[in-house]
Structures are given as structure tokens and as C-alpha cells.
PDB file of C-alpha atoms in Angstrom:
ATOM      1  CA  MET A   1     199.631 176.891 244.309  1.00  0.00           C
ATOM      2  CA  LEU A   2     203.181 178.128 244.787  1.00  0.00           C
ATOM      3  CA  ILE A   3     205.915 176.328 246.684  1.00  0.00           C
ATOM      4  CA  LEU A   4     208.198 178.245 249.065  1.00  0.00           C
ATOM      5  CA  ILE A   5     211.073 176.911 251.167  1.00  0.00           C
ATOM      6  CA  LEU A   6     211.510 178.014 254.774  1.00  0.00           C
ATOM      7  CA  LEU A   7     215.158 178.513 255.591  1.00  0.00           C
ATOM      8  CA  PRO A   8     217.286 177.307 258.522  1.00  0.00           C
ATOM      9  CA  ALA A   9     217.952 179.567 261.474  1.00  0.00           C
ATOM     10  CA  ALA A  10     221.388 180.485 260.126  1.00  0.00           C
ATOM     11  CA  PHE A  11     219.889 182.378 257.172  1.00  0.00           C
ATOM     12  CA  LEU A  12     219.964 186.182 257.522  1.00  0.00           C
ATOM     13  CA  LEU A  13     217.409 188.497 255.947  1.00  0.00           C
ATOM     14  CA  PRO A  14     218.680 191.221 253.604  1.00  0.00           C
ATOM     15  CA  SER A  15     219.243 194.620 255.151  1.00  0.00           C
ATOM     16  CA  GLY A  16     216.105 196.739 255.147  1.00  0.00           C
ATOM     17  CA  ALA A  17     212.829 195.106 256.013  1.00  0.00           C
ATOM     18  CA  VAL A  18     209.205 196.092 255.764  1.00  0.00           C
ATOM     19  CA  ALA A  19     206.111 195.021 257.570  1.00  0.00           C
ATOM     20  CA  GLY A  20     204.304 192.726 255.376  1.00  0.00           C
ATOM     21  CA  GLU A  21     201.852 190.866 250.138  1.00  0.00           C
ATOM     22  CA  ILE A  22     201.928 187.722 248.056  1.00  0.00           C
ATOM     23  CA  ILE A  23     204.810 187.873 245.574  1.00  0.00           C
ATOM     24  CA  GLY A  24     204.543 185.299 242.802  1.00  0.00           C
ATOM     25  CA  GLY A  25     201.212 183.912 243.974  1.00  0.00           C
ATOM     26  CA  GLN A  26     198.270 182.763 241.938  1.00  0.00           C
ATOM     27  CA  GLU A  27     194.574 183.353 242.479  1.00  0.00           C
ATOM     28  CA  ALA A  28     193.219 181.134 245.208  1.00  0.00           C
ATOM     29  CA  GLN A  29     190.199 178.874 244.806  1.00  0.00           C
ATOM     30  CA  PRO A  30     187.225 181.067 245.808  1.00  0.00           C
ATOM     31  CA  HIS A  31     186.205 180.634 249.448  1.00  0.00           C
ATOM     32  CA  PHE A  32     188.617 177.751 249.966  1.00  0.00           C
ATOM     33  CA  ARG A  33     189.919 179.590 253.042  1.00  0.00           C
ATOM     34  CA  PRO A  34     186.779 180.668 254.930  1.00  0.00           C
ATOM     35  CA  TYR A  35     188.841 181.854 257.896  1.00  0.00           C
ATOM     36  CA  MET A  36     190.526 184.683 255.935  1.00  0.00           C
ATOM     37  CA  ALA A  37     189.831 188.277 257.015  1.00  0.00           C
ATOM     38  CA  TYR A  38     190.511 191.511 255.121  1.00  0.00           C
ATOM     39  CA  LEU A  39     191.201 194.448 257.454  1.00  0.00           C
ATOM     40  CA  LYS A  40     190.539 198.073 256.519  1.00  0.00           C
ATOM     41  CA  ILE A  41     192.495 200.206 258.962  1.00  0.00           C
ATOM     42  CA  GLN A  42     192.475 203.932 259.646  1.00  0.00           C
ATOM     43  CA  ARG A  43     195.155 205.480 261.843  1.00  0.00           C
ATOM     44  CA  GLU A  44     194.876 209.250 262.177  1.00  0.00           C
ATOM     45  CA  GLU A  45     194.667 210.463 258.548  1.00  0.00           C
ATOM     46  CA  LYS A  46     196.244 207.386 256.972  1.00  0.00           C
ATOM     47  CA  LYS A  47     194.514 204.291 255.616  1.00  0.00           C
ATOM     48  CA  ARG A  48     196.020 200.860 255.087  1.00  0.00           C
ATOM     49  CA  VAL A  49     195.012 197.224 254.755  1.00  0.00           C
ATOM     50  CA  CYS A  50     196.135 194.036 256.473  1.00  0.00           C
ATOM     51  CA  GLY A  51     195.173 190.412 256.559  1.00  0.00           C
ATOM     52  CA  GLY A  52     193.914 188.409 259.487  1.00  0.00           C
ATOM     53  CA  PHE A  53     192.066 185.199 260.281  1.00  0.00           C
ATOM     54  CA  LEU A  54     188.980 184.230 262.226  1.00  0.00           C
ATOM     55  CA  VAL A  55     189.744 182.134 265.323  1.00  0.00           C
ATOM     56  CA  SER A  56     186.257 182.162 266.888  1.00  0.00           C
ATOM     57  CA  LYS A  57     182.853 183.614 266.029  1.00  0.00           C
ATOM     58  CA  ASN A  58     183.838 187.010 267.457  1.00  0.00           C
ATOM     59  CA  PHE A  59     187.665 187.178 267.385  1.00  0.00           C
ATOM     60  CA  VAL A  60     190.158 187.752 264.585  1.00  0.00           C
ATOM     61  CA  LEU A  61     193.896 187.242 265.005  1.00  0.00           C
ATOM     62  CA  THR A  62     196.367 189.489 263.160  1.00  0.00           C
ATOM     63  CA  ALA A  63     199.719 191.261 263.584  1.00  0.00           C
ATOM     64  CA  ALA A  64     200.209 193.915 266.274  1.00  0.00           C
ATOM     65  CA  HIS A  65     201.699 196.357 263.747  1.00  0.00           C
ATOM     66  CA  CYS A  66     198.285 196.425 262.018  1.00  0.00           C
ATOM     67  CA  LYS A  67     196.822 198.440 264.897  1.00  0.00           C
ATOM     68  CA  GLY A  68     194.736 201.500 264.031  1.00  0.00           C
ATOM     69  CA  ASP A  69     192.203 203.933 265.440  1.00  0.00           C
ATOM     70  CA  ASN A  70     189.373 202.270 263.509  1.00  0.00           C
ATOM     71  CA  ILE A  71     189.397 198.780 262.002  1.00  0.00           C
ATOM     72  CA  THR A  72     186.734 197.148 259.856  1.00  0.00           C
ATOM     73  CA  VAL A  73     186.877 193.401 259.188  1.00  0.00           C
ATOM     74  CA  ILE A  74     185.563 191.853 255.977  1.00  0.00           C
ATOM     75  CA  LEU A  75     184.898 188.122 256.150  1.00  0.00           C
ATOM     76  CA  GLY A  76     183.784 185.718 253.427  1.00  0.00           C
ATOM     77  CA  ALA A  77     185.441 187.718 250.623  1.00  0.00           C
ATOM     78  CA  HIS A  78     187.293 186.480 247.563  1.00  0.00           C
ATOM     79  CA  ASP A  79     187.320 189.489 245.206  1.00  0.00           C
ATOM     80  CA  ILE A  80     187.568 192.417 247.574  1.00  0.00           C
ATOM     81  CA  THR A  81     186.325 194.860 244.886  1.00  0.00           C
ATOM     82  CA  LYS A  82     182.974 193.109 244.509  1.00  0.00           C
ATOM     83  CA  GLN A  83     179.927 193.146 246.770  1.00  0.00           C
ATOM     84  CA  GLU A  84     179.841 189.365 247.083  1.00  0.00           C
ATOM     85  CA  GLN A  85     176.780 187.951 248.833  1.00  0.00           C
ATOM     86  CA  SER A  86     179.114 185.820 250.952  1.00  0.00           C
ATOM     87  CA  ARG A  87     180.855 188.757 252.601  1.00  0.00           C
ATOM     88  CA  GLN A  88     180.250 189.989 256.133  1.00  0.00           C
ATOM     89  CA  VAL A  89     181.450 193.440 257.197  1.00  0.00           C
ATOM     90  CA  ILE A  90     181.958 193.852 260.947  1.00  0.00           C
ATOM     91  CA  ARG A  91     183.602 196.694 262.836  1.00  0.00           C
ATOM     92  CA  VAL A  92     186.151 195.986 265.557  1.00  0.00           C
ATOM     93  CA  ARG A  93     184.991 196.796 269.071  1.00  0.00           C
ATOM     94  CA  ARG A  94     188.444 196.521 270.599  1.00  0.00           C
ATOM     95  CA  ALA A  95     191.956 195.871 269.341  1.00  0.00           C
ATOM     96  CA  TYR A  96     194.274 194.195 271.843  1.00  0.00           C
ATOM     97  CA  PRO A  97     197.933 194.025 270.728  1.00  0.00           C
ATOM     98  CA  HIS A  98     200.365 191.962 272.789  1.00  0.00           C
ATOM     99  CA  GLN A  99     201.543 194.031 275.733  1.00  0.00           C
ATOM    100  CA  ASP A 100     205.204 193.287 274.924  1.00  0.00           C
ATOM    101  CA  TYR A 101     205.034 194.090 271.217  1.00  0.00           C
ATOM    102  CA  ASP A 102     208.250 195.756 270.065  1.00  0.00           C
ATOM    103  CA  ASN A 103     208.094 197.556 266.712  1.00  0.00           C
ATOM    104  CA  LYS A 104     211.774 196.823 266.093  1.00  0.00           C
ATOM    105  CA  PRO A 105     212.325 193.995 265.335  1.00  0.00           C
ATOM    106  CA  HIS A 106     208.612 193.162 265.569  1.00  0.00           C
ATOM    107  CA  ASN A 107     208.936 190.913 268.605  1.00  0.00           C
ATOM    108  CA  ASN A 108     205.560 189.612 269.874  1.00  0.00           C
ATOM    109  CA  ASP A 109     203.850 190.861 266.689  1.00  0.00           C
ATOM    110  CA  ILE A 110     200.381 189.515 267.472  1.00  0.00           C
ATOM    111  CA  MET A 111     197.009 191.161 268.132  1.00  0.00           C
ATOM    112  CA  LEU A 112     193.464 190.012 268.889  1.00  0.00           C
ATOM    113  CA  LEU A 113     190.488 191.897 267.471  1.00  0.00           C
ATOM    114  CA  LYS A 114     187.172 191.653 269.300  1.00  0.00           C
ATOM    115  CA  LEU A 115     184.329 192.092 266.798  1.00  0.00           C
ATOM    116  CA  GLU A 116     181.294 194.257 267.515  1.00  0.00           C
ATOM    117  CA  HIS A 117     179.071 191.230 266.998  1.00  0.00           C
ATOM    118  CA  ASN A 118     179.438 187.556 266.212  1.00  0.00           C
ATOM    119  CA  ALA A 119     180.146 186.484 262.660  1.00  0.00           C
ATOM    120  CA  HIS A 120     177.518 184.273 261.045  1.00  0.00           C
ATOM    121  CA  LEU A 121     179.358 180.999 260.562  1.00  0.00           C
ATOM    122  CA  ASN A 122     178.676 179.172 257.309  1.00  0.00           C
ATOM    123  CA  GLU A 123     180.507 177.631 254.334  1.00  0.00           C
ATOM    124  CA  TYR A 124     182.070 181.008 253.495  1.00  0.00           C
ATOM    125  CA  VAL A 125     182.980 182.131 257.023  1.00  0.00           C
ATOM    126  CA  SER A 126     184.402 179.805 259.662  1.00  0.00           C
ATOM    127  CA  PRO A 127     187.324 179.893 262.126  1.00  0.00           C
ATOM    128  CA  ILE A 128     190.604 178.065 261.730  1.00  0.00           C
ATOM    129  CA  PRO A 129     191.982 175.892 264.555  1.00  0.00           C
ATOM    130  CA  LEU A 130     195.020 177.080 266.499  1.00  0.00           C
ATOM    131  CA  PRO A 131     197.962 174.829 267.390  1.00  0.00           C
ATOM    132  CA  MET A 132     198.644 173.400 270.796  1.00  0.00           C
ATOM    133  CA  ALA A 133     200.783 175.550 273.083  1.00  0.00           C
ATOM    134  CA  HIS A 134     204.473 175.435 272.128  1.00  0.00           C
ATOM    135  CA  GLN A 135     203.833 172.968 269.308  1.00  0.00           C
ATOM    136  CA  GLN A 136     206.832 172.595 266.978  1.00  0.00           C
ATOM    137  CA  MET A 137     206.517 171.815 263.279  1.00  0.00           C
ATOM    138  CA  ARG A 138     208.894 169.377 261.590  1.00  0.00           C
ATOM    139  CA  PRO A 139     211.250 170.902 259.002  1.00  0.00           C
ATOM    140  CA  GLY A 140     209.883 170.018 255.572  1.00  0.00           C
ATOM    141  CA  THR A 141     206.231 170.334 256.569  1.00  0.00           C
ATOM    142  CA  VAL A 142     204.201 171.770 253.674  1.00  0.00           C
ATOM    143  CA  CYS A 143     202.405 174.980 254.674  1.00  0.00           C
ATOM    144  CA  SER A 144     200.463 177.679 252.850  1.00  0.00           C
ATOM    145  CA  VAL A 145     199.839 181.408 253.032  1.00  0.00           C
ATOM    146  CA  ALA A 146     197.286 183.684 251.385  1.00  0.00           C
ATOM    147  CA  GLY A 147     196.556 187.390 251.120  1.00  0.00           C
ATOM    148  CA  TRP A 148     195.283 190.313 249.062  1.00  0.00           C
ATOM    149  CA  GLY A 149     198.556 192.269 249.237  1.00  0.00           C
ATOM    150  CA  ARG A 150     200.864 193.572 246.553  1.00  0.00           C
ATOM    151  CA  THR A 151     201.907 191.108 243.862  1.00  0.00           C
ATOM    152  CA  SER A 152     205.117 192.893 242.832  1.00  0.00           C
ATOM    153  CA  ALA A 153     207.799 194.915 244.600  1.00  0.00           C
ATOM    154  CA  HIS A 154     208.068 197.124 241.501  1.00  0.00           C
ATOM    155  CA  ASN A 155     204.654 198.759 241.716  1.00  0.00           C
ATOM    156  CA  ASN A 156     201.978 199.649 244.251  1.00  0.00           C
ATOM    157  CA  LEU A 157     199.333 197.331 242.838  1.00  0.00           C
ATOM    158  CA  SER A 158     197.641 194.968 245.245  1.00  0.00           C
ATOM    159  CA  SER A 159     195.552 191.949 244.366  1.00  0.00           C
ATOM    160  CA  ASP A 160     191.772 192.196 244.121  1.00  0.00           C
ATOM    161  CA  THR A 161     191.439 188.447 244.647  1.00  0.00           C
ATOM    162  CA  LEU A 162     192.835 186.223 247.349  1.00  0.00           C
ATOM    163  CA  ARG A 163     196.174 184.678 246.317  1.00  0.00           C
ATOM    164  CA  ASP A 164     198.102 181.798 247.815  1.00  0.00           C
ATOM    165  CA  PRO A 165     201.414 179.917 247.654  1.00  0.00           C
ATOM    166  CA  ASP A 166     202.503 176.785 249.514  1.00  0.00           C
ATOM    167  CA  LEU A 167     205.447 176.877 251.897  1.00  0.00           C
ATOM    168  CA  ILE A 168     207.858 174.370 253.389  1.00  0.00           C
ATOM    169  CA  TYR A 169     208.750 174.976 257.012  1.00  0.00           C
ATOM    170  CA  HIS A 170     212.183 175.256 258.677  1.00  0.00           C
ATOM    171  CA  ASP A 171     213.075 176.735 262.055  1.00  0.00           C
ATOM    172  CA  TYR A 172     214.163 180.379 262.272  1.00  0.00           C
ATOM    173  CA  ASN A 173     213.694 181.528 265.874  1.00  0.00           C
ATOM    174  CA  PRO A 174     212.576 178.769 268.227  1.00  0.00           C
ATOM    175  CA  SER A 175     210.786 181.136 270.598  1.00  0.00           C
ATOM    176  CA  THR A 176     208.619 183.690 268.778  1.00  0.00           C
ATOM    177  CA  MET A 177     209.438 183.749 265.049  1.00  0.00           C
ATOM    178  CA  MET A 178     209.569 181.522 261.972  1.00  0.00           C
ATOM    179  CA  CYS A 179     211.542 182.276 258.813  1.00  0.00           C
ATOM    180  CA  VAL A 180     209.741 181.225 255.612  1.00  0.00           C
ATOM    181  CA  GLY A 181     210.616 181.236 251.917  1.00  0.00           C
ATOM    182  CA  ASP A 182     213.190 180.101 249.355  1.00  0.00           C
ATOM    183  CA  PRO A 183     215.145 183.009 247.753  1.00  0.00           C
ATOM    184  CA  GLU A 184     215.653 180.966 244.573  1.00  0.00           C
ATOM    185  CA  MET A 185     211.906 180.622 243.989  1.00  0.00           C
ATOM    186  CA  GLY A 186     211.038 184.290 244.528  1.00  0.00           C
ATOM    187  CA  ARG A 187     207.647 183.678 246.155  1.00  0.00           C
ATOM    188  CA  SER A 188     206.701 185.352 249.372  1.00  0.00           C
ATOM    189  CA  SER A 189     204.165 187.263 251.414  1.00  0.00           C
ATOM    190  CA  PHE A 190     204.654 191.024 251.038  1.00  0.00           C
ATOM    191  CA  LYS A 191     203.138 194.436 251.893  1.00  0.00           C
ATOM    192  CA  GLY A 192     199.407 194.268 252.538  1.00  0.00           C
ATOM    193  CA  ASP A 193     199.567 190.610 253.607  1.00  0.00           C
ATOM    194  CA  SER A 194     200.579 191.525 257.164  1.00  0.00           C
ATOM    195  CA  GLY A 195     198.601 189.605 259.751  1.00  0.00           C
ATOM    196  CA  GLY A 196     197.647 186.777 257.414  1.00  0.00           C
ATOM    197  CA  PRO A 197     198.064 183.160 258.538  1.00  0.00           C
ATOM    198  CA  LEU A 198     200.739 180.574 257.825  1.00  0.00           C
ATOM    199  CA  VAL A 199     198.674 177.380 257.706  1.00  0.00           C
ATOM    200  CA  CYS A 200     200.331 174.023 258.368  1.00  0.00           C
ATOM    201  CA  GLN A 201     198.348 170.798 258.752  1.00  0.00           C
ATOM    202  CA  GLN A 202     195.077 172.776 258.814  1.00  0.00           C
ATOM    203  CA  THR A 203     196.121 174.914 261.789  1.00  0.00           C
ATOM    204  CA  ALA A 204     197.285 178.547 261.932  1.00  0.00           C
ATOM    205  CA  GLN A 205     200.927 178.160 262.902  1.00  0.00           C
ATOM    206  CA  GLY A 206     202.155 181.650 261.989  1.00  0.00           C
ATOM    207  CA  ILE A 207     201.184 185.294 261.409  1.00  0.00           C
ATOM    208  CA  PHE A 208     202.930 187.214 258.637  1.00  0.00           C
ATOM    209  CA  SER A 209     205.025 189.898 260.317  1.00  0.00           C
ATOM    210  CA  TRP A 210     207.762 191.316 258.075  1.00  0.00           C
ATOM    211  CA  GLY A 211     210.191 190.726 255.217  1.00  0.00           C
ATOM    212  CA  SER A 212     212.658 192.401 252.878  1.00  0.00           C
ATOM    213  CA  GLU A 213     211.696 195.728 251.320  1.00  0.00           C
ATOM    214  CA  GLU A 214     212.186 194.180 247.861  1.00  0.00           C
ATOM    215  CA  GLY A 215     209.612 191.502 248.589  1.00  0.00           C
ATOM    216  CA  THR A 216     212.152 188.704 248.153  1.00  0.00           C
ATOM    217  CA  PRO A 217     211.923 185.667 250.421  1.00  0.00           C
ATOM    218  CA  PRO A 218     212.358 184.712 253.157  1.00  0.00           C
ATOM    219  CA  ALA A 219     209.711 186.414 255.280  1.00  0.00           C
ATOM    220  CA  VAL A 220     209.227 186.280 259.046  1.00  0.00           C
ATOM    221  CA  TYR A 221     206.114 184.964 260.793  1.00  0.00           C
ATOM    222  CA  THR A 222     205.072 185.213 264.435  1.00  0.00           C
ATOM    223  CA  ARG A 223     204.986 181.715 265.940  1.00  0.00           C
ATOM    224  CA  VAL A 224     201.378 181.290 267.111  1.00  0.00           C
ATOM    225  CA  SER A 225     201.988 178.269 269.358  1.00  0.00           C
ATOM    226  CA  THR A 226     204.142 180.445 271.654  1.00  0.00           C
ATOM    227  CA  PHE A 227     201.157 182.695 272.358  1.00  0.00           C
ATOM    228  CA  ILE A 228     198.322 180.193 272.882  1.00  0.00           C
ATOM    229  CA  LEU A 229     198.009 180.878 276.614  1.00  0.00           C
ATOM    230  CA  TRP A 230     198.039 184.649 275.945  1.00  0.00           C
ATOM    231  CA  ILE A 231     195.333 184.222 273.281  1.00  0.00           C
ATOM    232  CA  GLN A 232     193.120 182.142 275.572  1.00  0.00           C
ATOM    233  CA  LYS A 233     193.559 184.512 278.523  1.00  0.00           C
ATOM    234  CA  THR A 234     192.901 187.600 276.394  1.00  0.00           C
ATOM    235  CA  MET A 235     189.777 186.149 274.779  1.00  0.00           C
ATOM    236  CA  ARG A 236     188.343 185.314 278.206  1.00  0.00           C
ATOM    237  CA  MET A 237     189.143 188.824 279.443  1.00  0.00           C
ATOM    238  CA  LEU A 238     187.487 190.536 276.465  1.00  0.00           C
ATOM    239  CA  GLN A 239     184.316 188.452 276.519  1.00  0.00           C
ATOM    240  CA  PRO A 240     181.256 190.365 277.862  1.00  0.00           C
TER     241      PRO A 240
END
């Protein structure tokens, strides 16, 4: 795994930022992260991909900027190019981005996806716990990220297999954002990894939101603990 350093709040991102791939990652252990979701998104005539993560048998959490007209979720995948027996393909019945999402600068970049039917939970597909409301992580906590996004800022190649680095956490914005990544180590989430989880102490503490257009760290993550009450309320509202 790769080690990344999350920077203090005083650190400023380079000018020019893009909505977020794993730069400098290595292939993850197959099915070690059974909560990971691969999102195939169509918006008008354009297609894109994002990451996400299963938080219950019929809900996936991702970034609000991953919204589209049609979204298909693939669960239980490792190599996204192969028809693995472990994978489950489920269409999204309804996408519910946060009502206060602001595209610039990606404030409240969080979205719940209600699946058309429940996922079959097993060793390859299972939800990840969420943090307690307003939980704060200690600086220096070791965290990890994973995704199928681009592996270099110098080409348009994405990764067929799930990749992951480890991260160390420092505060960036105490209300809705976290700033993650050490510029000297050159490892970061990047394009195509948007919506993927920042996992600390086996809970999903962040959602990859955006970073520099060169793919250099740090990157910015939505702070999940700020939105726990919104997540709970929205899931209750969307249940049949």
C-alpha cells in the first residue's frame, strides 16, 4: 500500500482543480474492500465513471458531482474488465444529491444512490460502517483510499483493477472538507476516483471530491461525519 500525508489547514491547493483517480497506487488485494462500488454514469450524450461505497443493502454513497441521467452500480468487482462471478450489477432507482451542493468549490459534495433492488450481501459485497455524527479524527491517523481511476496525469489511462494507497489524516476544513496527501510523496486520488471512500479505523470518514488538475496531492474529501443526520434522514425518506 502507499502512504500519503494529509496536510494542515494552512496548506493551499495549486490553482486549477478537477473533480476527482489513484496516482502512484498499487493493485489492491482482490475483494479486500467489499464495500467498493464502480459507477457507470450517463449524462445526456456523455459517459463517465466514478467510485462509491455501499452503506446498506440498497444504498450507495458517492459524490454529488457524479450525478447523471442514468447510473449503473457494479459491486463485488476487482478487475472491472472481467465478468467476475463475484460482481453484482444494479441500476440506480433514484439519485439524491445534497440539496445544498455547490459545484464551485464543491461544498456539500455528497449524494445517496437508492438501488433498484437490494444487493446480495456476502464475502464480496458488504457495506462499510459510517462514523458517528461530527466525529473528528486525530491528526496522524492512518487512513486508506481506493479506486479504479487514472493512474497518471500524463495520459487518459484508467486502472482495470482496484488500486489503493494509505493516507495519514490532518485537518483541512473542520466543517465539511478534509485535505489529504503529501506533495513530496506524489500519491493521490485522481480523475475517475470521485466518490470513493477515505477509510479510517474501518469507517468511511471521507468521500473523494476534487484535487489539482495535475493529479498531485493533496486532494479534498467531503467529511462524512458532518452529514450523518442528512444521510439517515434521506435513507428513511427514500425507503419504500
